[in-house]
Amino acid sequence: MKRLIERSRSVGEVLRWVTQNPGKVSASHYPIALHKLGQLLQQQPGPPVGAGDGRGPAGQVLEQPEFHALCQAIVSGCAKFDNFSIVNCLYAAAALGLPGESPLVRVLEDESRSRLGRFNQKDVSMMLALCAQEANNKALEAIFSSQLFYENRQERFIRSMAEWLPRKAENLTPYTMALIAKYVARHRLREPRLLDTIANFLLKRGEQLDSKVIQKLVFPFSRMNYRPSNHGELFPKLEAILEQKAGSSPLATVNILMSMFQLSHFPQTVLHQVFSPGFITNVMSSPYALIVRRYLSLLDAAVELEFREYSGPRLDPRYRVLMFEHALTADEANRKYSYKGLVAEALRQLVGEECYRQDEVLPPGYCTDFLLWINRSGTVLPLSRVPAASRAPPATSPVTMSLRSSVLALTSDLQDFAPFAPETPSSPPGPRESGRAGRVVLSVNDKWHYCQNSDILVGSRAMRDRHLRLLGYCLVQLPYTELEKVSGIEEAKHYLRQKL
């Protein structure tokens, strides 16, 4: 049966062999049949496979009763299929261009998801690596749109993709490349060959793309804190494009700017536009006014801290808000996997609950894991003894002062700041000492705060750290690679005492 299917010369012949000989068709024959159908459809004129409009050979085949019978046979029997047949059917369906919401794809994905613990991941990875490099645009879109595929990234596949993507890039559509960029960003894959391929695609096609697509293609660079090798050409070109398109999609524009800021690139002419009264008025009347205000507030803060030579318009203080009012979604979702709980308990036993704040949000809207005040002699101060005028505003308060005045206040507070003493004294501080305290942020850097298999922080985290330092905070980094070696509260207390 396998040879008969593979030697078929038409779609009708494939469907007849499979549907008219049910007793001779086994689970392994179904992916072969789907794959053969995809090959034959690619050879026929008309809309591409999976176009979904019902016209041309592809649309006609997908509507044929025999094809529906084939799909129904797979749906009915897939629970009894072996793992290899399930995975092959899923890939073949993607290559054929079947939509993700089709009953066949849904059943295959559900069955695959229920078996993940029993899959041979190495074999799945090798198959995907081999198949994807032969896939066309539509098949790649189906693969990278699959939730099952998103949830099960494989290192072998990524290494393979870094080899074949540069060769295929010229023939990919912007939509396909955007899906790949989304996949790379979601899994924090700091693979230079992949990122440079996206950057080259953007350099060649950027002028034909709208701002929303550019936003998706630029995001992986900031996410991975990576300046592409062509940034000397790419960044000026992006500036020129943004100058022309800034008003057409304000949210995409500020997203692109945020990506560039995270990479310490500040396009001055575009800033003149986004801080102009016309742009602000346009944004305030839009349904996404609040989110754009959040981004503009953070961009304005970044200009104050990192782009001091800028002399153009700035965000009106009336529109400034905190960028974030609570911990990031990823941190909340991964809380049970975080080392923050261990650090919190060790810190409570070490210095007492009155001597630190957890999850404090500091202007311009950065959530800190733990905030402490330490004086010149190395004593951790109870927050009740810290002068009220020097405390950071609580997370719920509006940002009422300009960032410039915040910087000046911090500079004044830290004039007498000195390195910590080797031991933390237990004696209470005197009134003179409490007035010379240094703000200290303990930063628990969990695994998802880094690029995959790397000690490089993701771009948003790296910019947060830069800004907190420029605001006068002393950052004490607690990377997960160190915390995973700590065993028990006593070791954690010793570790924190050394860090502080």
Coordinates of C-alpha atoms in Angstrom, one line a residue, residues 9-371:
R9 CA 0.1 10.3 -10.2
S10 CA -3.0 12.2 -9.2
V11 CA -4.9 13.3 -6.1
G12 CA -7.8 11.1 -7.1
E13 CA -5.6 8.0 -7.3
V14 CA -4.2 8.6 -3.8
L15 CA -7.7 9.1 -2.4
R16 CA -9.0 5.9 -4.1
W17 CA -6.2 3.7 -2.8
V18 CA -6.8 4.8 0.8
T19 CA -10.6 5.1 1.0
Q20 CA -11.5 2.0 -1.1
N21 CA -9.1 -0.4 0.7
P22 CA -9.7 0.2 4.4
G23 CA -8.7 -3.3 5.4
K24 CA -5.2 -2.8 3.9
V25 CA -4.6 0.7 5.3
S26 CA -2.6 0.9 8.5
A27 CA -1.8 3.9 10.7
S28 CA 1.5 4.5 9.0
H29 CA -0.2 4.9 5.6
Y30 CA -2.2 8.0 6.5
P31 CA 0.7 10.4 6.9
I32 CA 2.1 9.1 3.7
A33 CA -1.2 9.7 1.9
L34 CA -1.5 13.3 3.3
H35 CA 2.1 14.1 2.4
K36 CA 1.6 12.7 -1.2
L37 CA -1.5 14.8 -1.5
G38 CA 0.5 17.9 -0.6
Q39 CA 3.2 17.1 -3.2
L40 CA 0.6 16.6 -5.9
L41 CA -1.3 19.8 -5.1
Q42 CA 1.9 21.8 -5.3
Q43 CA 2.4 20.6 -8.8
Q44 CA -1.1 21.8 -10.0
P45 CA -1.9 25.4 -11.1
G46 CA -4.2 27.6 -9.0
P47 CA -4.2 29.1 -5.5
P48 CA -1.6 27.7 -3.1
V49 CA -2.4 24.7 -0.9
G50 CA -4.5 25.8 2.1
A51 CA -5.6 29.0 0.5
G52 CA -9.0 28.3 2.0
D53 CA -11.1 30.1 -0.6
G54 CA -12.5 27.0 -2.2
R55 CA -11.2 27.9 -5.7
G56 CA -8.7 26.0 -7.8
P57 CA -7.4 22.4 -7.4
A58 CA -6.4 22.7 -3.8
G59 CA -9.8 24.1 -2.6
Q60 CA -11.6 21.5 -4.7
V61 CA -9.7 18.6 -3.3
L62 CA -10.2 19.7 0.3
E63 CA -14.0 19.7 -0.3
Q64 CA -14.1 16.2 -1.9
P65 CA -16.1 13.5 -0.1
E66 CA -13.2 11.1 -0.4
F67 CA -10.8 13.6 1.3
H68 CA -13.3 14.1 4.1
A69 CA -13.6 10.3 4.5
L70 CA -9.8 10.1 4.7
C71 CA -9.8 12.8 7.5
Q72 CA -12.6 11.0 9.3
A73 CA -10.7 7.8 9.3
I74 CA -7.7 9.5 10.9
V75 CA -9.9 11.2 13.5
S76 CA -11.7 8.0 14.4
G77 CA -8.5 5.8 14.6
C78 CA -5.8 8.2 15.9
A79 CA -6.2 7.1 19.5
K80 CA -4.9 3.7 18.4
F81 CA -2.1 5.1 16.3
D82 CA 1.5 4.7 17.4
N83 CA 3.4 7.9 18.4
F84 CA 5.4 8.1 15.2
S85 CA 2.2 8.0 13.0
I86 CA 0.5 10.7 15.1
V87 CA 3.4 13.1 14.8
N88 CA 3.8 12.4 11.1
C89 CA 0.1 12.9 10.5
L90 CA 0.3 16.2 12.3
Y91 CA 3.2 17.5 10.3
A92 CA 1.7 16.2 7.0
A93 CA -1.5 18.1 7.8
A94 CA 0.5 21.3 8.4
A95 CA 2.4 20.8 5.2
L96 CA -0.9 20.3 3.4
G97 CA -2.0 23.6 4.7
L98 CA -5.0 22.5 6.8
P99 CA -6.1 25.3 9.1
G100 CA -5.4 24.9 12.8
E101 CA -9.1 24.9 13.6
S102 CA -10.0 22.0 11.4
P103 CA -11.3 18.9 13.2
L104 CA -8.4 16.8 11.9
V105 CA -5.7 19.1 13.2
R106 CA -7.4 19.7 16.5
V107 CA -7.8 16.0 17.2
L108 CA -4.2 15.3 16.2
E109 CA -2.9 18.1 18.4
D110 CA -5.0 17.0 21.4
E111 CA -3.8 13.4 21.0
S112 CA -0.2 14.5 20.7
R113 CA -0.5 16.7 23.7
S114 CA -1.9 13.8 25.8
R115 CA 1.1 11.7 24.8
L116 CA 4.0 14.2 25.2
G117 CA 5.4 12.3 28.1
R118 CA 5.7 9.2 26.0
F119 CA 7.1 10.8 22.8
N120 CA 10.7 10.3 21.8
Q121 CA 11.5 14.0 21.7
K122 CA 14.8 13.4 19.8
D123 CA 13.0 11.7 16.9
V124 CA 10.3 14.5 16.8
S125 CA 13.0 17.1 16.7
M126 CA 14.9 15.4 13.9
M127 CA 11.8 15.0 11.8
L128 CA 10.7 18.6 12.2
A129 CA 14.3 19.8 11.4
L130 CA 14.2 17.7 8.2
C131 CA 10.7 18.6 7.1
A132 CA 10.7 22.3 7.9
Q133 CA 13.6 23.1 5.6
E134 CA 11.7 21.5 2.7
A135 CA 8.4 23.2 3.6
N136 CA 6.9 26.1 1.6
N137 CA 5.6 29.4 3.0
K138 CA 2.2 27.9 3.8
A139 CA 3.6 24.9 5.5
L140 CA 6.0 26.9 7.6
E141 CA 3.1 29.2 8.6
A142 CA 1.1 26.1 9.7
I143 CA 4.1 24.8 11.7
F144 CA 4.9 28.0 13.5
S145 CA 1.2 28.7 14.2
S146 CA 0.8 25.4 15.9
Q147 CA 0.4 25.6 19.6
L148 CA 1.8 22.2 20.1
F149 CA 4.9 23.1 18.2
Y150 CA 5.2 26.4 20.2
E151 CA 5.1 24.4 23.5
N152 CA 7.8 22.0 22.5
R153 CA 10.9 23.8 21.2
Q154 CA 13.8 21.5 20.4
E155 CA 17.5 22.5 20.4
R156 CA 18.2 20.2 17.4
F157 CA 15.5 22.0 15.4
I158 CA 16.8 25.4 16.3
R159 CA 20.3 24.5 15.2
S160 CA 19.0 23.1 12.0
M161 CA 16.8 26.2 11.4
A162 CA 19.9 28.5 11.8
E163 CA 21.4 26.6 8.9
W164 CA 18.5 26.6 6.4
L165 CA 16.6 29.8 7.2
P166 CA 19.2 32.1 5.6
R167 CA 18.8 30.2 2.3
K168 CA 15.0 30.3 2.4
A169 CA 14.6 33.9 3.7
E170 CA 14.5 35.6 0.3
N171 CA 11.4 33.5 -0.8
L172 CA 9.5 33.8 2.5
T173 CA 6.5 36.2 2.9
P174 CA 6.6 38.9 5.6
Y175 CA 3.9 37.0 7.4
T176 CA 5.9 33.8 7.6
M177 CA 9.0 35.7 8.7
A178 CA 6.9 37.4 11.4
L179 CA 5.8 34.1 12.7
I180 CA 9.4 32.8 12.9
A181 CA 10.4 36.1 14.6
K182 CA 7.6 35.6 17.1
Y183 CA 8.7 32.0 17.8
V184 CA 12.4 33.1 18.2
A185 CA 11.3 35.9 20.6
R186 CA 8.9 33.8 22.6
H187 CA 11.5 31.2 23.4
R188 CA 14.3 33.7 24.0
L189 CA 16.5 32.1 21.3
R190 CA 19.7 34.2 21.1
E191 CA 20.9 32.5 17.9
P192 CA 22.9 35.2 15.9
R193 CA 22.4 33.5 12.6
L194 CA 18.6 33.5 13.0
L195 CA 18.5 37.1 14.3
D196 CA 20.8 38.4 11.5
T197 CA 18.6 36.6 8.9
I198 CA 15.5 38.5 10.2
A199 CA 17.6 41.7 10.2
N200 CA 18.7 41.3 6.6
F201 CA 15.1 40.5 5.6
L202 CA 14.0 43.7 7.3
L203 CA 16.7 45.8 5.7
K204 CA 15.7 44.6 2.2
R205 CA 11.9 44.6 2.6
G206 CA 11.3 47.3 5.3
E207 CA 10.0 50.0 3.0
Q208 CA 7.2 47.8 1.7
L209 CA 6.1 46.7 5.2
D210 CA 3.6 48.3 7.5
S211 CA 4.5 49.4 11.0
K212 CA 2.8 46.4 12.7
V213 CA 4.9 43.9 10.7
I214 CA 8.1 45.8 11.4
Q215 CA 7.2 45.8 15.1
K216 CA 7.1 42.0 15.0
L217 CA 10.3 41.7 13.1
V218 CA 12.2 44.1 15.4
F219 CA 11.0 42.7 18.7
P220 CA 13.4 39.7 18.8
F221 CA 16.5 42.0 18.8
S222 CA 15.4 43.8 21.9
R223 CA 14.0 40.7 23.5
M224 CA 17.4 39.0 23.1
N225 CA 19.4 42.2 23.9
Y226 CA 21.1 41.7 20.5
R227 CA 22.3 44.3 18.0
P228 CA 22.2 42.6 14.6
S229 CA 25.4 42.7 12.6
N230 CA 23.8 45.1 10.1
H231 CA 22.6 47.6 12.7
G232 CA 24.7 50.4 11.2
E233 CA 22.5 50.2 8.1
L234 CA 19.3 48.8 9.6
F235 CA 18.7 51.3 12.4
P236 CA 19.0 54.5 10.2
K237 CA 16.6 52.8 7.7
L238 CA 14.1 52.1 10.5
E239 CA 14.3 55.7 11.6
A240 CA 13.5 56.9 8.1
I241 CA 10.6 54.5 7.8
L242 CA 9.2 55.6 11.2
E243 CA 9.4 59.2 10.3
Q244 CA 7.0 58.5 7.4
K245 CA 4.7 56.1 9.2
A246 CA 4.7 57.3 12.8
G247 CA 1.2 58.6 12.8
S248 CA -0.4 55.7 10.9
S249 CA 0.0 53.2 13.8
P250 CA 1.0 54.9 17.0
L251 CA 1.1 51.7 19.1
A252 CA 3.4 50.0 16.7
T253 CA 5.5 53.1 16.5
V254 CA 6.1 53.3 20.3
N255 CA 6.7 49.5 20.4
I256 CA 9.5 49.8 17.8
L257 CA 10.9 52.8 19.6
M258 CA 10.9 50.8 22.9
S259 CA 12.8 48.0 21.1
M260 CA 15.4 50.5 19.9
F261 CA 15.7 52.1 23.3
Q262 CA 16.4 48.7 24.9
L263 CA 19.3 48.4 22.5
S264 CA 20.5 51.9 23.6
H265 CA 19.6 53.5 20.2
F266 CA 17.7 56.8 20.4
P267 CA 16.3 58.1 17.0
Q268 CA 16.0 61.8 17.7
T269 CA 13.8 62.8 14.7
V270 CA 11.2 60.2 15.6
L271 CA 11.2 61.4 19.2
H272 CA 10.3 64.9 18.0
Q273 CA 7.3 63.3 16.4
V274 CA 6.0 61.1 19.2
F275 CA 6.4 63.8 21.8
S276 CA 4.7 66.4 19.6
P277 CA 1.3 67.8 20.6
G278 CA -0.3 66.4 17.4
F279 CA 0.8 62.8 18.1
I280 CA -0.2 63.1 21.7
T281 CA -3.7 64.4 20.8
N282 CA -4.1 61.7 18.3
V283 CA -3.1 59.0 20.9
M284 CA -5.4 60.4 23.6
S285 CA -8.5 60.0 21.5
S286 CA -7.6 56.4 20.5
P287 CA -8.9 53.2 22.3
Y288 CA -5.3 52.2 23.3
A289 CA -4.5 55.6 24.9
L290 CA -3.5 54.1 28.3
I291 CA -1.0 51.6 26.9
V292 CA 0.6 54.2 24.6
R293 CA 0.8 56.6 27.6
R294 CA 2.6 53.9 29.6
Y295 CA 5.1 53.4 26.8
L296 CA 5.6 57.1 26.2
S297 CA 6.2 57.6 30.0
L298 CA 8.9 55.0 30.0
L299 CA 10.4 56.4 26.8
D300 CA 10.4 59.9 28.3
A301 CA 12.2 58.5 31.4
A302 CA 14.8 56.7 29.2
V303 CA 15.5 60.0 27.4
E304 CA 16.1 61.7 30.7
L305 CA 18.4 59.0 32.0
E306 CA 20.3 57.9 28.8
F307 CA 19.9 60.5 26.1
R308 CA 20.7 63.7 28.0
E309 CA 21.8 65.6 24.8
Y310 CA 18.3 65.4 23.4
S311 CA 16.7 68.9 23.3
G312 CA 13.4 68.3 21.5
P313 CA 9.9 68.2 22.9
R314 CA 9.1 65.9 25.9
L315 CA 6.1 64.2 27.3
D316 CA 3.7 66.6 29.1
P317 CA 3.8 65.8 32.9
R318 CA 0.0 65.5 32.8
Y319 CA 0.3 62.3 30.7
R320 CA 3.0 60.6 32.8
V321 CA 2.0 57.3 34.4
L322 CA 3.8 54.3 35.7
M323 CA 4.8 51.8 33.0
F324 CA 3.9 48.9 35.2
E325 CA 1.8 48.9 38.4
H326 CA 2.7 45.4 39.5
A327 CA 4.9 42.4 38.7
L328 CA 5.2 41.4 35.1
T329 CA 2.8 38.7 33.8
A330 CA 5.7 36.2 33.2
D331 CA 6.9 36.6 36.8
E332 CA 3.4 36.0 38.2
A333 CA 2.8 33.0 35.9
N334 CA 6.2 31.4 36.9
R335 CA 6.0 32.4 40.6
K336 CA 6.0 28.7 41.7
Y337 CA 9.2 28.1 39.8
S338 CA 10.9 31.2 41.1
Y339 CA 13.6 31.4 43.8
K340 CA 12.0 34.6 45.1
G341 CA 10.2 32.6 47.9
L342 CA 13.4 31.2 49.2
V343 CA 15.1 34.6 49.2
A344 CA 12.1 36.2 50.9
E345 CA 12.1 33.7 53.8
A346 CA 15.9 33.9 54.2
L347 CA 15.8 37.7 54.1
R348 CA 12.9 37.8 56.7
Q349 CA 15.0 35.7 59.1
L350 CA 18.2 37.7 58.3
V351 CA 17.0 41.3 58.7
G352 CA 13.4 41.2 59.8
E353 CA 10.2 42.0 57.9
E354 CA 10.4 45.7 58.8
C355 CA 13.7 46.1 56.9
Y356 CA 12.7 45.4 53.4
R357 CA 9.9 45.7 50.9
Q358 CA 9.0 43.0 48.4
D359 CA 7.6 43.7 44.8
E360 CA 8.0 47.4 45.2
V361 CA 7.2 49.4 42.0
L362 CA 9.5 52.3 41.6
P363 CA 9.1 55.2 39.1
P364 CA 9.0 55.1 36.1
G365 CA 7.3 51.8 36.7
Y366 CA 9.9 49.1 37.4
C367 CA 9.0 46.3 39.8
T368 CA 11.8 45.4 42.2
D369 CA 12.0 42.0 43.9
F370 CA 13.4 43.4 47.3
L371 CA 14.1 47.0 48.3

